Tab-separated table of C-alpha atoms and ligand atoms in Angstrom:
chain	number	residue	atom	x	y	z
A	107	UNK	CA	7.726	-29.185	-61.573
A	108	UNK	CA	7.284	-27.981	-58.415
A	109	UNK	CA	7.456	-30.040	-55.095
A	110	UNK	CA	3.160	-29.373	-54.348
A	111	UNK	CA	2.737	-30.792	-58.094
A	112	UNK	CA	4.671	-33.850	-57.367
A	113	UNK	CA	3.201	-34.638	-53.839
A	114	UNK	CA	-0.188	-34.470	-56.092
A	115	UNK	CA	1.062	-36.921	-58.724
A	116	UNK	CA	0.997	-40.943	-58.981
A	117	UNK	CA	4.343	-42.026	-57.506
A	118	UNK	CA	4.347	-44.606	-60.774
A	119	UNK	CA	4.349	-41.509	-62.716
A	120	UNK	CA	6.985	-40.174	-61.312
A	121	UNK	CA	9.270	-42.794	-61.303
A	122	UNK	CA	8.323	-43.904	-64.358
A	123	UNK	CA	9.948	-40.305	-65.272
A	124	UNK	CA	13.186	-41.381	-63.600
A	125	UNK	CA	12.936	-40.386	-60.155
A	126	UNK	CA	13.504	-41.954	-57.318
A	127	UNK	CA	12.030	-42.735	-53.754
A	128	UNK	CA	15.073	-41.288	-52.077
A	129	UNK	CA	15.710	-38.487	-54.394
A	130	UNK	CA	11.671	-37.120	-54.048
A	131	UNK	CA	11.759	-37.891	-50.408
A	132	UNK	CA	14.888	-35.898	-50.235
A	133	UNK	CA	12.969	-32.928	-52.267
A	134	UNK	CA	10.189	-32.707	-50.024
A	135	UNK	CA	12.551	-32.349	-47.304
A	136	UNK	CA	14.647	-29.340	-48.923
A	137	UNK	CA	11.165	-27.315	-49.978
A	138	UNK	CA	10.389	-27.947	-45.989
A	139	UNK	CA	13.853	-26.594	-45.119
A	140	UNK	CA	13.284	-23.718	-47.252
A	141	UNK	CA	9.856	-22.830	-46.222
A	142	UNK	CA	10.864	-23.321	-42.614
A	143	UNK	CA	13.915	-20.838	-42.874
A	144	UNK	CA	11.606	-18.577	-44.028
A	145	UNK	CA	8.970	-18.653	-40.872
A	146	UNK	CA	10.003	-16.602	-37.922
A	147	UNK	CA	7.012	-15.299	-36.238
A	148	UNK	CA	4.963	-17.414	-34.618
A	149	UNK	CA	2.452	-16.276	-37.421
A	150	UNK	CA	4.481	-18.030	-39.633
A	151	UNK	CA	4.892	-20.774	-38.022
A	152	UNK	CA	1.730	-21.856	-37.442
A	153	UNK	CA	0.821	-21.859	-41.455
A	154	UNK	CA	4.089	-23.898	-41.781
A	155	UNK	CA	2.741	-26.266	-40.189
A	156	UNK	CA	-0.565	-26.765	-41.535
A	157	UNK	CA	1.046	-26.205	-44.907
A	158	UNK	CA	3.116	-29.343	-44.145
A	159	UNK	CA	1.725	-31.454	-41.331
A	160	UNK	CA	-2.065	-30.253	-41.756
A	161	UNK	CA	-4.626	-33.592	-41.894
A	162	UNK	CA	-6.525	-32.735	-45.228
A	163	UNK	CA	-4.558	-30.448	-47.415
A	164	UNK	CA	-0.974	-31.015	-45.795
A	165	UNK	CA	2.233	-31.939	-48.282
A	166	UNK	CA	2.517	-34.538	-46.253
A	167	UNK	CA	-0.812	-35.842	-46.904
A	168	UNK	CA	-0.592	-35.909	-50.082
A	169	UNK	CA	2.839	-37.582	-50.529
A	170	UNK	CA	0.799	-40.500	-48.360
A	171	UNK	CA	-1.630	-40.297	-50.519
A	172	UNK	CA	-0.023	-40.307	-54.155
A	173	UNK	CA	3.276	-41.819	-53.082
A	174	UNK	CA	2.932	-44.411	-50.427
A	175	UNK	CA	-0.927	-45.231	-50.601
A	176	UNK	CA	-0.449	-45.625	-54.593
A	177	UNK	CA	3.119	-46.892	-54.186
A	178	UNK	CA	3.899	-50.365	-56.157
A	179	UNK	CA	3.898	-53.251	-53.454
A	180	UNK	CA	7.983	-54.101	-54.237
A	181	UNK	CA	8.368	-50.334	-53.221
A	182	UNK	CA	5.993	-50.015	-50.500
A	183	UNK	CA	8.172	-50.975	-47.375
A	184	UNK	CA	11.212	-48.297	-48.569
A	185	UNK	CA	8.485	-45.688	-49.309
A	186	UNK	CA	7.093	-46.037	-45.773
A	187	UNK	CA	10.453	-45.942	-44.022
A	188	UNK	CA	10.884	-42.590	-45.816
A	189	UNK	CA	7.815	-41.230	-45.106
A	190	UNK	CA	7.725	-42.038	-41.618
A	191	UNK	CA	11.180	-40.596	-41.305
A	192	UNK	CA	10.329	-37.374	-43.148
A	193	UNK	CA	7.119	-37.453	-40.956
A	194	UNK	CA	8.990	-37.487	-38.121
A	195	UNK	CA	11.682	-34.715	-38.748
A	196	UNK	CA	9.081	-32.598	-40.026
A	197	UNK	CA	7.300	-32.635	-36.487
A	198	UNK	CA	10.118	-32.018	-34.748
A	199	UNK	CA	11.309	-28.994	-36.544
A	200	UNK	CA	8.029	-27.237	-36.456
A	201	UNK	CA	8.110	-27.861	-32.928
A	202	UNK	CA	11.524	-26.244	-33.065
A	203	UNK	CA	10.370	-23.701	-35.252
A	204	UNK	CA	7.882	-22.681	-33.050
A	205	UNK	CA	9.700	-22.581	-29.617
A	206	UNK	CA	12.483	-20.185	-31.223
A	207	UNK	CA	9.548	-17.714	-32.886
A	208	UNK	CA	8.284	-16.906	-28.987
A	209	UNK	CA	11.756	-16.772	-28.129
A	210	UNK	CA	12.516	-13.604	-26.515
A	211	UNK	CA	13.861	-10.861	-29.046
A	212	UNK	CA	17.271	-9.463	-27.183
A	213	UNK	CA	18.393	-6.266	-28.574
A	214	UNK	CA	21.924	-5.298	-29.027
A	215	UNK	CA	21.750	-3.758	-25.694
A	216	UNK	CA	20.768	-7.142	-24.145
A	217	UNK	CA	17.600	-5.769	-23.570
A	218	UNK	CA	14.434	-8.133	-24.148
A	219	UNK	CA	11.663	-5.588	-25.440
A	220	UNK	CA	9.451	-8.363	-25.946
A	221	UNK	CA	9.291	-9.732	-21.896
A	222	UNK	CA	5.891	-9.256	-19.942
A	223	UNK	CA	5.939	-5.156	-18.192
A	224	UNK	CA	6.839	-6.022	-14.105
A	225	UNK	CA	3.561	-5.558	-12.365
A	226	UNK	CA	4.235	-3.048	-9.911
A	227	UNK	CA	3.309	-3.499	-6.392
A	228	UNK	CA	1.086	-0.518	-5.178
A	229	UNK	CA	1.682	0.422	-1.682
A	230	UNK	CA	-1.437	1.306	0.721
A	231	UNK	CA	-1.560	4.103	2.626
A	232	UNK	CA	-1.205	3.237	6.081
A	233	UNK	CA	-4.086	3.839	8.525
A	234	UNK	CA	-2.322	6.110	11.172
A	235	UNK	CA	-1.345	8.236	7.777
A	236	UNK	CA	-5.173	8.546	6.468
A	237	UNK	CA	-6.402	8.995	10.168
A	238	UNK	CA	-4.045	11.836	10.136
A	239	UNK	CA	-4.591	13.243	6.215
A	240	UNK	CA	-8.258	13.524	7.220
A	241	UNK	CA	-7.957	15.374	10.442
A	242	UNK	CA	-4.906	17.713	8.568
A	243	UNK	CA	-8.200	18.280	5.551
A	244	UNK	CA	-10.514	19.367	8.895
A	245	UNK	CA	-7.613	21.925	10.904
A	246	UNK	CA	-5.749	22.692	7.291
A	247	UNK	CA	-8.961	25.192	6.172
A	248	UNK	CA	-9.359	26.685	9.886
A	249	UNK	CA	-6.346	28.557	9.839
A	250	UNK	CA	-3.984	25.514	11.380
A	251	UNK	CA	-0.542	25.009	10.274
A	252	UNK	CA	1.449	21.829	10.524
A	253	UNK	CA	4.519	20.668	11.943
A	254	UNK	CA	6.047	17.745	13.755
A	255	UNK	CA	8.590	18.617	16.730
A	256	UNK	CA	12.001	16.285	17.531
A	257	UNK	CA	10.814	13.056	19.330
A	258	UNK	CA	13.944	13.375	21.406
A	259	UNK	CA	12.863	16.284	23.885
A	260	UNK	CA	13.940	17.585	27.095
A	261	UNK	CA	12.698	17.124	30.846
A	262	UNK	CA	12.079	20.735	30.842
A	263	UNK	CA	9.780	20.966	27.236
A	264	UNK	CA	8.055	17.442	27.680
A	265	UNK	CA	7.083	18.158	31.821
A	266	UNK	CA	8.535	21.337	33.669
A	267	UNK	CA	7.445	24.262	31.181
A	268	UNK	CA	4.140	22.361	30.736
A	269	UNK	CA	3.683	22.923	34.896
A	270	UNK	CA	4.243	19.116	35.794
A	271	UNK	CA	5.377	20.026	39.006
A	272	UNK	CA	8.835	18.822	40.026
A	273	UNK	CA	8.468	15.435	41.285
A	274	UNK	CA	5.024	15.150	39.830
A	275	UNK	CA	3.555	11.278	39.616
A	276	UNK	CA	2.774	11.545	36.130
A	277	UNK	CA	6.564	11.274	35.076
A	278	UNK	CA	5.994	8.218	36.204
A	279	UNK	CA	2.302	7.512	35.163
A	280	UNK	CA	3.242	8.599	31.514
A	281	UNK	CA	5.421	5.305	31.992
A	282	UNK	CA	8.871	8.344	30.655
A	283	UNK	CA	11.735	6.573	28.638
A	284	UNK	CA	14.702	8.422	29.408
A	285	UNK	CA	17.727	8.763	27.081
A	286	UNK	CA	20.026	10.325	29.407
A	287	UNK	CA	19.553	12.437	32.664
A	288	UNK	CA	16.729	15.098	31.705
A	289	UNK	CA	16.780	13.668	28.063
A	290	UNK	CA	14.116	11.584	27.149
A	291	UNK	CA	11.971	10.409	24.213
A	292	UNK	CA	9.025	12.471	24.461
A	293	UNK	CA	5.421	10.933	25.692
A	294	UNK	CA	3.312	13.626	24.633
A	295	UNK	CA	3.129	16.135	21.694
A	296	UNK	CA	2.559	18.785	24.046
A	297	UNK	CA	5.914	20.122	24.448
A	298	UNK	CA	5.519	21.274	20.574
A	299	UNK	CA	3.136	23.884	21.948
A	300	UNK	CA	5.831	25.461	23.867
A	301	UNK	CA	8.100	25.693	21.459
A	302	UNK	CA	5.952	26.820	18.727
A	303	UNK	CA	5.134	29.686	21.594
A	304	UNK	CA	8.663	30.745	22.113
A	305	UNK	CA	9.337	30.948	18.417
A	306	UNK	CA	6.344	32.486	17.197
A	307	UNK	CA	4.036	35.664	18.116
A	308	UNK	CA	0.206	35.048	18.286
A	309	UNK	CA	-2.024	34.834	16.875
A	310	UNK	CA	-1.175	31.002	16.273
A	311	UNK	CA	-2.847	27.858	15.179
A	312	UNK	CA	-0.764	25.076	15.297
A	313	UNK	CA	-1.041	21.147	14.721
A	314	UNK	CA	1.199	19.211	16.096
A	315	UNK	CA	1.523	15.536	15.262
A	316	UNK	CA	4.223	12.739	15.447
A	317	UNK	CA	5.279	10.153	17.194
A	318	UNK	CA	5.248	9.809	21.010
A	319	UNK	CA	6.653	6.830	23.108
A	320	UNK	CA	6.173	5.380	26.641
A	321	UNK	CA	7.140	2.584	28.193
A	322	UNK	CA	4.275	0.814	28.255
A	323	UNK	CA	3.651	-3.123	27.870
A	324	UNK	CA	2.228	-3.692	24.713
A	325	UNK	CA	-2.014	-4.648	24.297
A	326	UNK	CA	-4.649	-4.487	22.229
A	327	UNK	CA	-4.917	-0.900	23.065
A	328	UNK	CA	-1.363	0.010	24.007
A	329	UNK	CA	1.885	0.283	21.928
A	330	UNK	CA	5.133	1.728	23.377
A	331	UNK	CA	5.383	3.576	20.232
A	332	UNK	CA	2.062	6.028	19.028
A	333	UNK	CA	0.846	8.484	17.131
A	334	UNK	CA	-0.099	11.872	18.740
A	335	UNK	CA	-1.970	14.619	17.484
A	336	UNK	CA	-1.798	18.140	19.477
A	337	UNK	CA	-3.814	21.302	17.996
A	338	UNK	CA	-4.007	24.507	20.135
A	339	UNK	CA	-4.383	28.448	19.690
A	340	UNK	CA	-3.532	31.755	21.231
A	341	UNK	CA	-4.886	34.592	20.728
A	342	UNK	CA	-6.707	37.782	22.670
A	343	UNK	CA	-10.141	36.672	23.563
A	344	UNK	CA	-10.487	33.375	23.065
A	345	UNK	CA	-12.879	31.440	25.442
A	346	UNK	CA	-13.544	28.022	26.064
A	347	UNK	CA	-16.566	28.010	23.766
A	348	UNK	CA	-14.060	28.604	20.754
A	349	UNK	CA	-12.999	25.483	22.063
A	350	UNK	CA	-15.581	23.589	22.268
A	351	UNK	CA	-16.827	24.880	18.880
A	352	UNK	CA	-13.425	23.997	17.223
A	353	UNK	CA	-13.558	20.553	18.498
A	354	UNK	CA	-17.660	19.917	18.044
A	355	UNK	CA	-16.813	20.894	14.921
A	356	UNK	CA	-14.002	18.638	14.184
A	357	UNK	CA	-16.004	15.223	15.592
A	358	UNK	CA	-18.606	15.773	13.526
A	359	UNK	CA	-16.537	16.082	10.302
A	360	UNK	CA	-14.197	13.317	11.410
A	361	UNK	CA	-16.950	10.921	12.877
A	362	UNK	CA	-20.027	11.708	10.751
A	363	UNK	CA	-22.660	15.117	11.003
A	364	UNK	CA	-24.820	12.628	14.104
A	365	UNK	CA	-21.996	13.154	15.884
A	366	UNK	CA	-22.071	14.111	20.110
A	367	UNK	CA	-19.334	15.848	22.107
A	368	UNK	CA	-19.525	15.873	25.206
A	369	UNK	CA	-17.381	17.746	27.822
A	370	UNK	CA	-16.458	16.109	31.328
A	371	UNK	CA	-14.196	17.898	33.481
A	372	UNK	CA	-11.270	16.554	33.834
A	373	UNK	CA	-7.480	17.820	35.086
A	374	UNK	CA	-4.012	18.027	32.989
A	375	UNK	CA	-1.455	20.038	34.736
A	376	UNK	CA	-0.730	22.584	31.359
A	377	UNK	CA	-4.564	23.372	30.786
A	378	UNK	CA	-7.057	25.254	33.306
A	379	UNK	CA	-10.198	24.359	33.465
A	380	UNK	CA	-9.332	20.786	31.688
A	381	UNK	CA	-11.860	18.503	30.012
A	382	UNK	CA	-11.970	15.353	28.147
A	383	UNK	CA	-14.371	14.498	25.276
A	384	UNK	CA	-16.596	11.093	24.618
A	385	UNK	CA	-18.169	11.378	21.249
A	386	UNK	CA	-21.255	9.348	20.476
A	387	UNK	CA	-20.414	5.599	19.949
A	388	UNK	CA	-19.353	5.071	16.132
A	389	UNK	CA	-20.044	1.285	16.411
A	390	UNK	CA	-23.580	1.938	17.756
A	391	UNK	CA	-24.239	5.292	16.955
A	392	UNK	CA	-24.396	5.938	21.100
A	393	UNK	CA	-27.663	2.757	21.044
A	394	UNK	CA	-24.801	1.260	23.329
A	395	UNK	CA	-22.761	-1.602	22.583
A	396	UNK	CA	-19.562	-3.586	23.703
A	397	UNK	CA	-17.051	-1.089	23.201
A	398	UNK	CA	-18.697	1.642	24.708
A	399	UNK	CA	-20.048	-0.650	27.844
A	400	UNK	CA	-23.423	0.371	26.955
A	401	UNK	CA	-22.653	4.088	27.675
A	402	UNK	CA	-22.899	5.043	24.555
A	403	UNK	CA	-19.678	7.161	24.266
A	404	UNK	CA	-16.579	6.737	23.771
A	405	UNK	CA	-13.546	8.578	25.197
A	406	UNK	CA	-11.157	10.458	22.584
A	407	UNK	CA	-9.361	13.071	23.944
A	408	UNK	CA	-8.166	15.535	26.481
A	409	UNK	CA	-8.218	19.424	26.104
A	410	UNK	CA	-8.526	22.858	28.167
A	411	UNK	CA	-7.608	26.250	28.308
A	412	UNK	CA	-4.422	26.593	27.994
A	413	UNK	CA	-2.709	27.380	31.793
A	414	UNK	CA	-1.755	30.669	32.291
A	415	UNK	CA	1.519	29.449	34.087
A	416	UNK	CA	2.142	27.503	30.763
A	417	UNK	CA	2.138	30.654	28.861
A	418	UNK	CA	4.403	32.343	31.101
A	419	UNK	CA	6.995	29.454	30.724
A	420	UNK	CA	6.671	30.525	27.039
A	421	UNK	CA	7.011	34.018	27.290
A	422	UNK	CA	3.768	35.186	26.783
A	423	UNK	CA	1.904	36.842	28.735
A	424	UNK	CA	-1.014	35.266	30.009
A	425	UNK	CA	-3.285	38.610	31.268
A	426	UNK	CA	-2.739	39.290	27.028
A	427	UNK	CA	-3.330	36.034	25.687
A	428	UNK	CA	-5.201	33.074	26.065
A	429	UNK	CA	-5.176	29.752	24.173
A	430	UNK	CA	-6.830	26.464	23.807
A	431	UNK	CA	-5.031	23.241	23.427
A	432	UNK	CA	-6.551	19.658	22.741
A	433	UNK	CA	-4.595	16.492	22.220
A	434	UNK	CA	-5.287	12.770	21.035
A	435	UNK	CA	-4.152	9.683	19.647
A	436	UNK	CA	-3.758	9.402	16.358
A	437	UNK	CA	-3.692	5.454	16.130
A	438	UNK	CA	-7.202	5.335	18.280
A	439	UNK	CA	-8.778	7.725	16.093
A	440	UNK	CA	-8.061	5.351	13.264
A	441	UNK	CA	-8.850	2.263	14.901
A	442	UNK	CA	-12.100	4.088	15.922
A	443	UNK	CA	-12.914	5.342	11.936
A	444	UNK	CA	-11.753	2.039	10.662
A	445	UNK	CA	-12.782	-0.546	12.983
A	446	UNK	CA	-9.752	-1.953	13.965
A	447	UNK	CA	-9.551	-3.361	17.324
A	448	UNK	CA	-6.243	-4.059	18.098
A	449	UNK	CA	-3.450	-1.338	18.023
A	450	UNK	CA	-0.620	-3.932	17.528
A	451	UNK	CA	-1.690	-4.725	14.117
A	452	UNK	CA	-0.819	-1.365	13.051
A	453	UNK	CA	2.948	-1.350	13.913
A	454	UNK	CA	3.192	-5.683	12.533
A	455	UNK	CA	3.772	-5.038	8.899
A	456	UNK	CA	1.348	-7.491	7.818
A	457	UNK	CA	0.458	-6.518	4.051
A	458	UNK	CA	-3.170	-8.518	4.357
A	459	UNK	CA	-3.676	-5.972	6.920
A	460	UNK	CA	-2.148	-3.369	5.742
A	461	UNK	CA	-3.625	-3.300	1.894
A	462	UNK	CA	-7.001	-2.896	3.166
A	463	UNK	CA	-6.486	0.975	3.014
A	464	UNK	CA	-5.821	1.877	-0.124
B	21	DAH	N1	-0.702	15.524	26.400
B	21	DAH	C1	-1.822	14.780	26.935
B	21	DAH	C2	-1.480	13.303	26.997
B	21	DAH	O1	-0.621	12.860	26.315
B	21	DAH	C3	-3.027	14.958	26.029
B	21	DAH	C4	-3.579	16.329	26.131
B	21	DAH	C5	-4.553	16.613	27.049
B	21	DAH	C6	-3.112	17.341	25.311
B	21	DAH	C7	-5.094	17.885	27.156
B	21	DAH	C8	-3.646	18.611	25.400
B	21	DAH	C9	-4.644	18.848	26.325
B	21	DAH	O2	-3.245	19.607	24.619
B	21	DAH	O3	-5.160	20.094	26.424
B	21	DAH	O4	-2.106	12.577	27.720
């Protein structure tokens, strides 16, 4: 007779058949071991116990039922005992059960097959690096190529072959870091164009971008550490309306099609005639606001004809060639596109920052 028909028989029955309280306690509690050696998912486990602990239809349920609710009075307190025990053990070992069937599964190779995947972390691209993709997309298709330059330059690349004349205040004003005597970390990426003009014969298009240092006390709008971005050509004929054309067109892809240039004249010692540009406001769409003080537009970078004295320092010569050259900063043309008003928060690591530019 099996253990299910017993639980569902009159205990009188049974031990008027010979049995004992002890020996069909100790029954029930060898068909549990067997059933439970047998359960090893979590599957399993779960019918396990509602085979043995469930309310209605449980084994258990029954023995109280037939054996203990049914049992003869004389017999009533050992009958208890046992069930309570068996009760008991049987909770505890399909509590067991269970915590060993989500156990992690470790392979012969120690390897745990069954643990959660690590999430990843996906980095963010930071905002310097998509200012500087999206002006790369605008040159890349006009002929431009790309390159960087060292960041450790000489007197003579970052000032004299660019026409600063010897003793000129702007090796001051461009606040110079000097490494050693005419070795210096360079403040500008203009040097690149004179050494992309010694290497190479026009015509050339050239982007030039990297970072440029000076030894400036840090602000919301100053780091002693920035990103530059230099583009220039050389060719025969080439006038400053290809300039202006180049760059027109480049604001309005950069900052939107509404987008204004507008020329002042302005000086740099390696470009003749030299202007600046101010491109309508991109907070207020040039209605005036705060960061334009009401003008309108905002300032975003320098550019000219390139000198012919500059060319000479680079071999060329200048009654041949001519060349345009603009140059800007790469971390205000960000904080400009992205609305970011402090510069410092680009160079602080801060991820909350930081993640916003996927
Ligand atoms: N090198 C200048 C600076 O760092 C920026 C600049 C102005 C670059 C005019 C140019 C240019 O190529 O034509 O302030």
């Amino acid at each position: 007779m099996s253990i299910k028909e017993k639980t569902g028989r009159p205990i009188g029955d049974l031990l008027a058949e010979g049995e004992s309280p002890d020996e069909l306690y100790a029954a029930l509690r060898a068909a549990f071991e067997a059933d439970r050696n047998a359960a090893s998912t979590d599957r399993h486990v779960r019918s396990l116990r509602d085979r043995w602990l469930g309310r209605r239809n449980g084994l258990l349920s029954a023995a109280n039922e037939h054996w203990l609710k049914a049992a003869p009075r004389e017999l009533k307190p050992t009958i208890g005992r046992l069930q309570n025990i068996l009760r008991g053990q049987l909770q505890a070992a399909v509590k067991e059960a269970a915590r060993a069937a989500s156990k992690p599964v470790a392979t012969d190779t120690g390897l745990d097959v069954t643990l959660p995947g690590q999430e990843r972390v996906l980095g963010a691209v930071h905002p310097v690096r998509l200012a500087l993709e999206e002006v790369l997309d605008i040159f890349r298709p006009l002929g431009y190529s790309v390159t960087e330059g060292p960041e450790i330059e000489s007197f003579f690349y970052n000032f004299e072959a660019l026409n600063f004349p010897a003793n000129h205040p702007a090796v001051d004003e461009m606040d110079t870091l000097f490494l050693e005597d005419r070795v210096l970390l360079r403040t500008h990426t203009s040097p690149c164009q004179i050494r992309i003009m010694e290497a190479e014969t026009p015509p050339l298009r050239s982007v030039v971008h990297g970072k440029v240092y000076r030894n400036d006390t840090p602000d919301a709008t100053h780091s002693p550490m920035f990103h530059q971005l230099e583009m220039f050509a050389v060719d025969t004929n080439i006038t400053f309306g290809d300039l202006k054309g180049t760059l027109e067109h480049f604001a309005r892809r950069f900052f939107g099609p509404a987008t204004k240039a507008r020329f002042r004249p302005s000086y740099f010692p390696f470009t003749e005639p030299s202007a600046e540009v101010d491109i309508t406001c991109p907070f207020c769409s040039g209605n005036g606001c705060r960061i334009c003080k009401r003008t309108g537009f905002i300032e975003v970078l320098g550019c000219g004809m390139i000198d012919p004295s500059v060319l000479r320092n680079a071999g060329l010569d200048p009654y041949r060639y001519q060349g345009f050259a603009a140059g800007f900063g790469l971390d205000r043309f960000a904080m400009l596109k992205y609305g970011i008003d402090d510069i410092l928060m680009m160079y602080q690591g801060d991820v909350r920052f930081l993640r916003q530019f996927r």
